mmCIF file of C-alpha atoms in Angstrom:
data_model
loop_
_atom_site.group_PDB
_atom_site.id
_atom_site.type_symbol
_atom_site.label_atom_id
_atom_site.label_comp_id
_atom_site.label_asym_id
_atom_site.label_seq_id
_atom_site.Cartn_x
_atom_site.Cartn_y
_atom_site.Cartn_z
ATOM 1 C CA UNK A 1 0.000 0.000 0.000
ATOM 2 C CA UNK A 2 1.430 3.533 -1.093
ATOM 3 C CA UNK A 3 0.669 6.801 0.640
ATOM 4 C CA UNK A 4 -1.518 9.448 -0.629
ATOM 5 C CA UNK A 5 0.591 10.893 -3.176
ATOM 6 C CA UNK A 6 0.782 14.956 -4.288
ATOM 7 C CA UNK A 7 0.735 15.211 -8.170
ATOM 8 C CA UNK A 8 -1.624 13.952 -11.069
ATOM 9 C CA UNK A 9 -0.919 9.592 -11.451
ATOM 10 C CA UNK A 10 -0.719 10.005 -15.422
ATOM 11 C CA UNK A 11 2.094 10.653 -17.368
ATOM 12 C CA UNK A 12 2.704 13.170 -20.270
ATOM 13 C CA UNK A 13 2.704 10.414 -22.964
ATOM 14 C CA UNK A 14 4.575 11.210 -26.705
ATOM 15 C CA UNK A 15 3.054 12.585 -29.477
ATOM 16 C CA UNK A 16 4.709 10.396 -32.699
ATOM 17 C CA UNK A 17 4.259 11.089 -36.321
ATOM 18 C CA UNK A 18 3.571 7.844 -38.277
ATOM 19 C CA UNK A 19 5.705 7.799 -41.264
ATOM 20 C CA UNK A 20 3.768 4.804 -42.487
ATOM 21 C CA UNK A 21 0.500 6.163 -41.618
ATOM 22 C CA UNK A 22 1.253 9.696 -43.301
ATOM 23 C CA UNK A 23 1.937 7.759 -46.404
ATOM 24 C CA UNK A 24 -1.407 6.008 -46.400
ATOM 25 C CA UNK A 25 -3.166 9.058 -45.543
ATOM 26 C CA UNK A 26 -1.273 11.742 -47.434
ATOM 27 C CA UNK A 27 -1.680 13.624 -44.258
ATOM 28 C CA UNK A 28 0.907 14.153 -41.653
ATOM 29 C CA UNK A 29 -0.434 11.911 -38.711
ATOM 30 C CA UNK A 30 0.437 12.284 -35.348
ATOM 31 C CA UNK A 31 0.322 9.533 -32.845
ATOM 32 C CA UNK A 32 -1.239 10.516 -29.646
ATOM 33 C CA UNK A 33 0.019 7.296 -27.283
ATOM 34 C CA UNK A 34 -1.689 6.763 -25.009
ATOM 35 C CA UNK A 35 -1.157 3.666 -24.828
ATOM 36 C CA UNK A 36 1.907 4.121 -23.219
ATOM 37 C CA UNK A 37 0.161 5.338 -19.699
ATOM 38 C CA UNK A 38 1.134 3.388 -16.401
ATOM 39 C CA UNK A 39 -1.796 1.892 -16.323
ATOM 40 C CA UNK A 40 -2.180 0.956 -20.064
ATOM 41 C CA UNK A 41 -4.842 3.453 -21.374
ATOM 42 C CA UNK A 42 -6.018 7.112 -21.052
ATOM 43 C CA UNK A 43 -8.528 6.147 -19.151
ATOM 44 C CA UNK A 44 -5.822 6.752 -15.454
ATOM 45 C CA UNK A 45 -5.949 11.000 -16.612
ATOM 46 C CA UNK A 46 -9.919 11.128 -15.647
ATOM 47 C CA UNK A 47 -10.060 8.254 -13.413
ATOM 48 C CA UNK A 48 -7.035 9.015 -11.158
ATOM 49 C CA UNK A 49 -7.961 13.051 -11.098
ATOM 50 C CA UNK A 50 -11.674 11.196 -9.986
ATOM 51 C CA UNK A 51 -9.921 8.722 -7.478
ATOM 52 C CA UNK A 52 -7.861 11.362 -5.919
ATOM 53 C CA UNK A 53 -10.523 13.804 -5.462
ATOM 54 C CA UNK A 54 -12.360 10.941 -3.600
ATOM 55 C CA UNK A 55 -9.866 9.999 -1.360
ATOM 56 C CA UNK A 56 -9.469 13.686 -0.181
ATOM 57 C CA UNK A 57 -13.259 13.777 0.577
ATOM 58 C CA UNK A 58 -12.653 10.684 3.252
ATOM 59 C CA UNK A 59 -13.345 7.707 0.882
ATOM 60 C CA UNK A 60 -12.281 4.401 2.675
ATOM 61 C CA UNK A 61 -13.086 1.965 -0.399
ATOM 62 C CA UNK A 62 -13.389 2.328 -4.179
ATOM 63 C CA UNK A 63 -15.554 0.331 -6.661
ATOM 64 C CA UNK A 64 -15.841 0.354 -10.170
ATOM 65 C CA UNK A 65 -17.618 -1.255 -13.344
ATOM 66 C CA UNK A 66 -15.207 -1.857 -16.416
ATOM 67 C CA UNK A 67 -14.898 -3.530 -19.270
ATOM 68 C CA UNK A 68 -11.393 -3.891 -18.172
ATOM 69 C CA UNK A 69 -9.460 -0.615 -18.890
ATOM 70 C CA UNK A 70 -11.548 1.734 -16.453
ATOM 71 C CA UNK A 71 -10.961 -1.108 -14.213
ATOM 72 C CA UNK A 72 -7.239 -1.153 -14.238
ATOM 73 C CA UNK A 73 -6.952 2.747 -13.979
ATOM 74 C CA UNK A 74 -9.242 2.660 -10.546
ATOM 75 C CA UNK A 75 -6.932 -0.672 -9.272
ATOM 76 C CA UNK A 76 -3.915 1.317 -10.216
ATOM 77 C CA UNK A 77 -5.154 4.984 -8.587
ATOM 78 C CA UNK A 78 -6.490 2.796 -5.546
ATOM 79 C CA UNK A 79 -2.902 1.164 -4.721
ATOM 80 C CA UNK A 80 -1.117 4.402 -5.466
ATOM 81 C CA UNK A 81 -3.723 6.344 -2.980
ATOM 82 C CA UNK A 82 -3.583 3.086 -0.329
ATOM 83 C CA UNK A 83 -7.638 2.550 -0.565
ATOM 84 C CA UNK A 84 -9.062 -0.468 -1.045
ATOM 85 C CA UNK A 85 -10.675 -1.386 -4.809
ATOM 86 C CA UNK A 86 -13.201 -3.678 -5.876
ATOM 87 C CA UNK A 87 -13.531 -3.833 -9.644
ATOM 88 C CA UNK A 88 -16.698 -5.614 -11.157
ATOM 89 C CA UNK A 89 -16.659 -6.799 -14.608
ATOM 90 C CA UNK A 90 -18.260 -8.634 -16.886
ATOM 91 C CA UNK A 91 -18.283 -12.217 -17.674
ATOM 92 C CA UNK A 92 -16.950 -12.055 -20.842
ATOM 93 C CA UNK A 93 -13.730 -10.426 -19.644
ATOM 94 C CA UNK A 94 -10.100 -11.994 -20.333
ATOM 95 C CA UNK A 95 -8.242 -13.838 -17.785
ATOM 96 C CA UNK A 96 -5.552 -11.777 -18.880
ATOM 97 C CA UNK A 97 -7.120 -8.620 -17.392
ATOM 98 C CA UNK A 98 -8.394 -10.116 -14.182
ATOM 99 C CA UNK A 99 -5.089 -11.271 -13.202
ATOM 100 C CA UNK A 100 -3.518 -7.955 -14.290
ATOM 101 C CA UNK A 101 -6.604 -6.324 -11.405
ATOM 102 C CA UNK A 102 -5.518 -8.691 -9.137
ATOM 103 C CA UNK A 103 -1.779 -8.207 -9.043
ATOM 104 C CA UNK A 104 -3.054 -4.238 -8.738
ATOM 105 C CA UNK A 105 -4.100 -5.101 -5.386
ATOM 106 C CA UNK A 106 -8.023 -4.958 -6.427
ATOM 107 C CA UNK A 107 -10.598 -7.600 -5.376
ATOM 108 C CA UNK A 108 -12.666 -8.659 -8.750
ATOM 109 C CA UNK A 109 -16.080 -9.750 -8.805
ATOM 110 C CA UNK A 110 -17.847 -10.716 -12.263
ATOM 111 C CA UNK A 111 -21.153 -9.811 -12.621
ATOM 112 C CA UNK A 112 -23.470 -10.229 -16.017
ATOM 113 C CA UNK A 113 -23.015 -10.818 -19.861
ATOM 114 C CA UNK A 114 -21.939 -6.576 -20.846
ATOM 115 C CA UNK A 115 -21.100 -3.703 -18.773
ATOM 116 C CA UNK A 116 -24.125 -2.820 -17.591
ATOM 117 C CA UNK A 117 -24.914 -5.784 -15.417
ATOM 118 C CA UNK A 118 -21.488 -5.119 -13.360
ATOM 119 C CA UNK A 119 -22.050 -1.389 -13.806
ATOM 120 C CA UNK A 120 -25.722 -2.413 -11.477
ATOM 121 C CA UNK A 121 -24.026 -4.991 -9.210
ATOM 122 C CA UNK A 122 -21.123 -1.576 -8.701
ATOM 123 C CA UNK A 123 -23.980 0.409 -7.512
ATOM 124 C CA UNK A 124 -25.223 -2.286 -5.345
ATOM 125 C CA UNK A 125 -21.734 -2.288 -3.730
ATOM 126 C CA UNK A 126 -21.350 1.576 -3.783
ATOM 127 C CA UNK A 127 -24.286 2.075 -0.979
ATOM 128 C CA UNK A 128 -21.739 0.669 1.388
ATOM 129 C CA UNK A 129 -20.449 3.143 4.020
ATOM 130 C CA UNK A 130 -17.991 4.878 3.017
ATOM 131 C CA UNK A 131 -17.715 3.337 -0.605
ATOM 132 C CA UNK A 132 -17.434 5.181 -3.571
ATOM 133 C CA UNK A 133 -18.696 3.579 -7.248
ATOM 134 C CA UNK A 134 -15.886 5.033 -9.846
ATOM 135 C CA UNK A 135 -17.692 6.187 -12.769
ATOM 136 C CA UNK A 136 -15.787 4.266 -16.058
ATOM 137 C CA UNK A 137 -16.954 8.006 -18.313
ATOM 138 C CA UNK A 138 -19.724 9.585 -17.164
ATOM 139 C CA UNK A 139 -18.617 12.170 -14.742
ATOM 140 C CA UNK A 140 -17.181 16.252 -14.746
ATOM 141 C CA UNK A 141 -14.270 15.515 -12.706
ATOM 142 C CA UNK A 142 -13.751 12.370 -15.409
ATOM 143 C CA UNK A 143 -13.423 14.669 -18.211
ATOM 144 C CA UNK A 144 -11.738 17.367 -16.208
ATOM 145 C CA UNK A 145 -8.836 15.011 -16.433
ATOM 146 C CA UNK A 146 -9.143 13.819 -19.616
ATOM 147 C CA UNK A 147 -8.952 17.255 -20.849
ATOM 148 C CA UNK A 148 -5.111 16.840 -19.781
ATOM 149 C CA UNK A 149 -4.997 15.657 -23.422
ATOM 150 C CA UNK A 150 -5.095 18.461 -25.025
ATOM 151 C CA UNK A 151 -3.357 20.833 -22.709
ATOM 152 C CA UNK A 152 -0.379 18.427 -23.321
ATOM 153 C CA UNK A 153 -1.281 18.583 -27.194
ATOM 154 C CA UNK A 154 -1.395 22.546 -27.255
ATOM 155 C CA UNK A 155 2.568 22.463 -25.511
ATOM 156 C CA UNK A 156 3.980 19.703 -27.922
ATOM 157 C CA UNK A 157 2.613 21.532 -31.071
ATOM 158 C CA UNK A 158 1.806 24.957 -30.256
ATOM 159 C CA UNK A 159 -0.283 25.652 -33.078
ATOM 160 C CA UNK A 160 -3.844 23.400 -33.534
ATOM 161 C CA UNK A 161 -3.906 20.464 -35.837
ATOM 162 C CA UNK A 162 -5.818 19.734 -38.225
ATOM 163 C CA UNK A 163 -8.424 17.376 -37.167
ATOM 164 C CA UNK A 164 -8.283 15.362 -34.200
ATOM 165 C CA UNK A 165 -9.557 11.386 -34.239
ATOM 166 C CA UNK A 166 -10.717 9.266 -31.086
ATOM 167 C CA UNK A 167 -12.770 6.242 -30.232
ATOM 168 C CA UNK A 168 -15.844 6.852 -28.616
ATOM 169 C CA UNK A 169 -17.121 4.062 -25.881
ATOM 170 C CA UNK A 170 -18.931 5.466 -23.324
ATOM 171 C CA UNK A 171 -17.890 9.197 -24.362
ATOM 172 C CA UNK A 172 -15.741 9.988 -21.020
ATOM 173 C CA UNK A 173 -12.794 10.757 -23.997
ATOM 174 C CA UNK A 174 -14.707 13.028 -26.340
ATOM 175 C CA UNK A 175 -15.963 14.932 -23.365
ATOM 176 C CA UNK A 176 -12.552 15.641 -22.396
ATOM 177 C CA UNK A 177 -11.175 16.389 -25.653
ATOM 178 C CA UNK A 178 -13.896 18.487 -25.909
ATOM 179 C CA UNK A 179 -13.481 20.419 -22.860
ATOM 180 C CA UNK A 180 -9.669 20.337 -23.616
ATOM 181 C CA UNK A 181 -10.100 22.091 -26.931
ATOM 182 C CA UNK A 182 -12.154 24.657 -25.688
ATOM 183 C CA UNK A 183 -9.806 25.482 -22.721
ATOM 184 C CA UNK A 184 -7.155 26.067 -24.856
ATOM 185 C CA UNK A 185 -9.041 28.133 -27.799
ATOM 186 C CA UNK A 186 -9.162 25.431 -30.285
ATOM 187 C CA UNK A 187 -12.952 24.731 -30.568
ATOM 188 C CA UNK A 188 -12.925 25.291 -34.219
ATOM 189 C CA UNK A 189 -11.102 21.854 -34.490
ATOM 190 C CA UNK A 190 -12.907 19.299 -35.993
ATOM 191 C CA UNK A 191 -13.300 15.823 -33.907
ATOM 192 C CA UNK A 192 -14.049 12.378 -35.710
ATOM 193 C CA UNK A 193 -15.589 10.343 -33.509
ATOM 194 C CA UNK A 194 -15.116 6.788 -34.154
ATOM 195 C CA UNK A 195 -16.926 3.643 -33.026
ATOM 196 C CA UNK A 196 -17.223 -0.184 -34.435
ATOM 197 C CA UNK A 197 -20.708 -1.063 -35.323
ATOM 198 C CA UNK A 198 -22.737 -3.091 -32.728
ATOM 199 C CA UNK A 199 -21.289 -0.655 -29.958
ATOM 200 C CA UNK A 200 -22.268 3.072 -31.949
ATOM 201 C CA UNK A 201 -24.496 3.959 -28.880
ATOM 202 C CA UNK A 202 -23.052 8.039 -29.961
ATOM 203 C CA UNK A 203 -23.664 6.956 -33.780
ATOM 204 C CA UNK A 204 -27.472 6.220 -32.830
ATOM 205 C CA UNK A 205 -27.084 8.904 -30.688
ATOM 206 C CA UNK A 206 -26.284 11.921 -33.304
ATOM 207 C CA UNK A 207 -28.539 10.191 -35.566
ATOM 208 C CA UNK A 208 -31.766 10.568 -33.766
ATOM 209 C CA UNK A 209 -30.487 13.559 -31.637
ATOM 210 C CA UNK A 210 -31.612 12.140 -28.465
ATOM 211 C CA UNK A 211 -29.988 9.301 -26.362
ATOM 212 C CA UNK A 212 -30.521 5.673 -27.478
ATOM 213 C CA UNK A 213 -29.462 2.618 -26.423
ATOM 214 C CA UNK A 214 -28.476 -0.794 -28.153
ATOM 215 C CA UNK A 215 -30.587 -3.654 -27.689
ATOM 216 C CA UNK A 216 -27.127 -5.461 -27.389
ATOM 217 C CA UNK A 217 -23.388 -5.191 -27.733
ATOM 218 C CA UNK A 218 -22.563 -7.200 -30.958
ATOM 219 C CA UNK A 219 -19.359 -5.897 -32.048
ATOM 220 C CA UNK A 220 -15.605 -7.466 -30.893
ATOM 221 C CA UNK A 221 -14.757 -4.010 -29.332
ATOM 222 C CA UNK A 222 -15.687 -5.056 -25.907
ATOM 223 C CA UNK A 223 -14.423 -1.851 -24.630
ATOM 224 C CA UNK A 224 -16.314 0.708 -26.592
ATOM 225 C CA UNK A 225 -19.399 -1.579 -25.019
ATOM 226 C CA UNK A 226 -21.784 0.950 -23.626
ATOM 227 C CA UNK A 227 -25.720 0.465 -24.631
ATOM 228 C CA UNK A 228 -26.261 4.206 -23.648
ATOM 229 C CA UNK A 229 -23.845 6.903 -24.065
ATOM 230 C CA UNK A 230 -23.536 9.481 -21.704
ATOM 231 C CA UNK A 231 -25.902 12.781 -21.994
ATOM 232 C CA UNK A 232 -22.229 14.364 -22.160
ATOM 233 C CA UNK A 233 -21.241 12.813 -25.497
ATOM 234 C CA UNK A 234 -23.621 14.360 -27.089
ATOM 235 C CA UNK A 235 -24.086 17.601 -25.651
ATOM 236 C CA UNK A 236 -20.642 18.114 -27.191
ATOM 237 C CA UNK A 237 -21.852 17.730 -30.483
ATOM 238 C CA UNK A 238 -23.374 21.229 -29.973
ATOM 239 C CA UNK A 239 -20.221 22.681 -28.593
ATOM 240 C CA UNK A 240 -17.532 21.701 -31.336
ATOM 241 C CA UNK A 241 -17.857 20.109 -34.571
ATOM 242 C CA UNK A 242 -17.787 16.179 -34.296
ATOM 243 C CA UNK A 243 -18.185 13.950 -37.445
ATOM 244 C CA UNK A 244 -19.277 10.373 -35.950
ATOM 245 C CA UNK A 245 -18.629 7.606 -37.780
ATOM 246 C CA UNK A 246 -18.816 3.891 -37.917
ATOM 247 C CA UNK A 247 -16.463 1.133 -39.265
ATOM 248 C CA UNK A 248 -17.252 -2.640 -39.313
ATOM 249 C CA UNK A 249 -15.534 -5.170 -36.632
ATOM 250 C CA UNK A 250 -13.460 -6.388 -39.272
ATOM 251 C CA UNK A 251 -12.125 -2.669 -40.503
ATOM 252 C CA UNK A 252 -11.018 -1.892 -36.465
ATOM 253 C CA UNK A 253 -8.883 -6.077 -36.326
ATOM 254 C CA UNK A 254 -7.250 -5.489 -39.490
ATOM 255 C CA UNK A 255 -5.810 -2.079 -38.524
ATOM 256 C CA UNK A 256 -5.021 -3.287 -34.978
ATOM 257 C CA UNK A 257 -2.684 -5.668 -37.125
ATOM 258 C CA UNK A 258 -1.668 -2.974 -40.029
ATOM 259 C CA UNK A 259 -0.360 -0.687 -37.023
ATOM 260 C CA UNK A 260 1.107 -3.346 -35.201
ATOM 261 C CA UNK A 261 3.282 -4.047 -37.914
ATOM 262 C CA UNK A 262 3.590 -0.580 -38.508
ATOM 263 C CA UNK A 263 4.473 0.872 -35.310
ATOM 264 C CA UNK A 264 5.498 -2.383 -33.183
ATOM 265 C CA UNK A 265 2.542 -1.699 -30.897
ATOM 266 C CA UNK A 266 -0.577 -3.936 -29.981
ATOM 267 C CA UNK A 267 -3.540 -1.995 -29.266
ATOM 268 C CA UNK A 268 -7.139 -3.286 -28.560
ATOM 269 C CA UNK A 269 -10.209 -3.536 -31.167
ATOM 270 C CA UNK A 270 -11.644 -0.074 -29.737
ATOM 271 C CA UNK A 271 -8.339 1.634 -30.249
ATOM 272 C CA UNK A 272 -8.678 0.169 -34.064
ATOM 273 C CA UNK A 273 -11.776 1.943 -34.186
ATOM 274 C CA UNK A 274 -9.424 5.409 -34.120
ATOM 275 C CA UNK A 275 -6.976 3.676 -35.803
ATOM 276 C CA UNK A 276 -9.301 2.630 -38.788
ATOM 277 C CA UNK A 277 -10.476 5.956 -39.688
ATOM 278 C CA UNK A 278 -6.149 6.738 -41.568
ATOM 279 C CA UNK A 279 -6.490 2.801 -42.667
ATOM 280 C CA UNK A 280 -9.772 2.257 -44.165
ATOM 281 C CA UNK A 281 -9.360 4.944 -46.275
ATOM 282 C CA UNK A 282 -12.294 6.923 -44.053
ATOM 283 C CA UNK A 283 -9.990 10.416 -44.622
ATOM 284 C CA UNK A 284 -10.127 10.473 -48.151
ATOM 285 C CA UNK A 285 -13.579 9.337 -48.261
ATOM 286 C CA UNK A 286 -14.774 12.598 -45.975
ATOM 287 C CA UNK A 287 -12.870 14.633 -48.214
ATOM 288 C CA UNK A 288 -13.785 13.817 -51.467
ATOM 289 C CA UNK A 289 -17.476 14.276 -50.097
ATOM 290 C CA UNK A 290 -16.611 17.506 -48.810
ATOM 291 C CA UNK A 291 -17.057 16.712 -44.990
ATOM 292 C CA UNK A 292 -13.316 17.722 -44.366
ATOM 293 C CA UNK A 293 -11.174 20.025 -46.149
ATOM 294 C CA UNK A 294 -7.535 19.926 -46.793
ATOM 295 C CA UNK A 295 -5.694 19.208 -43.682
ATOM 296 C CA UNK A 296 -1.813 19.878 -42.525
ATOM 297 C CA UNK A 297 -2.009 17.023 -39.737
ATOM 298 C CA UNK A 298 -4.050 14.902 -37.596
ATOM 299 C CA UNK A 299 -3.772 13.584 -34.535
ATOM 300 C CA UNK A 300 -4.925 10.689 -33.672
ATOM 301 C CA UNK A 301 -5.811 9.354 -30.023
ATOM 302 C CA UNK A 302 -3.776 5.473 -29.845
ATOM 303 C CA UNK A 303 -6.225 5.319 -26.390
ATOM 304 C CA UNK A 304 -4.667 1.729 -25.724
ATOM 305 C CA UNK A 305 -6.291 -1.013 -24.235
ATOM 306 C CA UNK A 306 -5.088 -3.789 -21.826
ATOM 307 C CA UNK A 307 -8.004 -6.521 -23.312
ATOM 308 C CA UNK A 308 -5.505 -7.855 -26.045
ATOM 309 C CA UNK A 309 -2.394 -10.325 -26.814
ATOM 310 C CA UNK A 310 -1.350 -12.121 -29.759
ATOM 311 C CA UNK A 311 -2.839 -14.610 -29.267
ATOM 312 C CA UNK A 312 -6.561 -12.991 -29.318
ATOM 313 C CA UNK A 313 -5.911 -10.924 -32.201
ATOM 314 C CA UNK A 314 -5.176 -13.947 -33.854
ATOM 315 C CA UNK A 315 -8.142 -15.713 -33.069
ATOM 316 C CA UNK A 316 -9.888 -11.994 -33.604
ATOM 317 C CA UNK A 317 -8.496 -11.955 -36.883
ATOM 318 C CA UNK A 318 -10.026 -16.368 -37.653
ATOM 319 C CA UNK A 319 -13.200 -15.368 -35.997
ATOM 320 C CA UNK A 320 -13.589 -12.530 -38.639
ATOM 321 C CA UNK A 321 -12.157 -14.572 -41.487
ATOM 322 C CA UNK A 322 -9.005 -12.853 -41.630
ATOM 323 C CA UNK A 323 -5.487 -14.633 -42.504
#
C-alpha cells in the first residue's frame, strides 16, 4: 500500500508522427500514445484526477464497473492512494485482465453478460459506508482530467492540428477532448468520432439527436461496449464540430494488425476503431465528399487497451475470417 501521493498519477505520454501512416493518408499523422500510460490506457488522466478527489473527501473503499481498462486505472489509482478497490466486470472479460486487477491489489467480482450488469451490481456495492462507485466516463471531474490531453497537445505543437480522431465508448474521452479544446481556444477543431458497429451507442445517438441505447453489444470491441452513451457525449456535439462515424468489426482487427506491424505496438479492437479511420481509407472518403477540407495534420488518439495479446488478435483476426 502507497501513501496518498501529491501530483496527477498520469504521465505526459509522446506525441509520434507515423511515417507509415502519413503515407497512407497523405496527411501528416500524429500519434497521440496513449497507450503508453502506467496503467495501459487514457482512461488513469480522468479516473485518477476522480480517485484522488475521492480519497481527499474521506473515501475508505473504491468500486468500479469496467470492461477492463476503467478497471485497471481505478486498481492502479487505488494502490497508489492506499484505498481499497473492488472492480466488477463482466463475464466475458479476459483472464488476462483479471489477473492484471488482481496483481493491482483490487478484489474482482464478475457480474453479467456486458457492462451494464457489473455497472448495477457496482452500484449495489457503492451504498456501502464509506464506498465510492468510480464512474468508467460519465462524470465532470472524469473529463476534467481527460482534458489533460489536449493541454499536453497545445505544448507539444503549439499551433492546432488539423483534425483530431478518437474512439468513442462510453464518451468519457470526447468529453474531455472536448473540454480540452475549448480550454485552450481550439474549438474550431474538428473531432471524428469513431466507433465499431454493434457498440455506436453516440452513432445512434447523433442520428436521432436524443440518447438511445443498443438492444445489445454485438461488435468485438468489448471496450467501446456501452448500450447508452452518456448525456455528455452528445451535448458536445453542440459545442464543437464532431463527425461520428462507424467502421465494421473487421475494418477496427485489421488495422489493430496494419499498425502493429507498422508501429510495433498492440492496441485493442476499440483503439482500431481510431486507428481505422487513416487505414480504411475513411480520410479520403470525408474529403472527397466535402465533410473535411484539406488538412496539414491529424492527430490521432492510440487510447490503448489492456483486453488484447497475440494470441486474441489472432483468433480476432479467424473469428472474422481474416489470414
Amino acid at each position: 500500500m502507497e501513501g496518498a501521493p501529491t501530483g496527477h498519477f498520469h504521465t505526459t505520454t509522446p506525441l509520434l508522427e507515423s511515417w507509415a501512416m502519413s503515407r497512407e493518408a497523405g496527411v501528416k499523422v500524429l500519434l497521440k500514445c496513449d497507450n503508453m500510460q502506467p496503467a495501459g490506457s487514457f482512461k488513469i488522466r480522468g479516473i485518477g484526477h476522480f480517485c484522488q478527489q475521492m480519497a481527499k473527501s474521506g473515501c475508505k473503499h473504491l468500486v468500479c464497473s469496467s470492461g477492463g481498462n476503467a478497471g485497471i486505472a481505478a486498481a492502479y489509482s487505488a494502490r497508489k492512494l492506499g484505498i481499497p478497490a473492488t472492480i466488477v466486470l463482466p463475464e466475458t472479460t479476459s483472464l488476462q485482465v483479471v489477473t492484471r486487477l488482481q496483481g493491482q491489489g483490487a478484489e474482482v467480482q464478475l457480474a453479467g453478460k456486458i457492462w451494464d450488469d457489473a455497472n448495477l451490481r457496482a452500484q449495489e456495492l457503492a451504498k456501502r459506508d464509506g464506498w465510492v462507485n468510480v464512474p468508467p466516463f460519465d462524470h465532470p471531474l472524469i473529463w476534467e482530467g481527460n482534458a489533460s490531453l489536449v493541454r499536453e497537445l497545445k505544448a507539444t505543437l503549439g499551433t492546432p492540428p488539423g483534425a483530431v480522431v478518437l474512439a468513442v465508448g462510453g464518451g468519457g474521452l470526447l468529453a474531455g477532448v472536448v473540454a480540452g479544446l475549448v480550454e485552450v481556444g481550439w474549438q474550431h477543431v474538428p473531432i471524428i468520432a469513431m466507433e465499431t458497429r454493434g457498440a455506436h451507442s453516440f452513432n445512434a445517438a447523433v442520428e436521432a439527436g436524443k440518447l438511445v441505447t443498443l438492444p445489445d453489444i454485438t461488435s468485438v470491441a468489448k471496450s467501446l461496449g456501452a448500450k447508452t452513451v452518456a448525456a455528455r457525449a452528445l451535448e458536445c456535439t453542440r459545442e464543437c464540430r464532431v463527425l461520428s462515424e462507424v467502421v465494421d468489426d473487421a475494418e477496427a482487427v485489421s488495422a489493430v494488425q496494419r499498425f502493429l506491424d507498422d508501429e510495433r505496438l498492440l492496441v485493442e479492437p476499440a483503439c482500431g476503431a481510431a486507428l481505422a479511420f487513416i487505414y480504411s481509407g475513411l480520410l479520403g472518403r470525408l474529403q472527397a465528399e466535402g465533410r473535411l477540407g484539406p488538412l496539414a495534420s491529424v492527430v490521432v488518439i492510440v487510447c490503448g487497451g489492456n483486453g488484447i495479446n497475440s494470441g486474441e488478435l489472432q483468433a480476432l483476426k479467424a473469428k472474422l475470417g481474416q489470414s
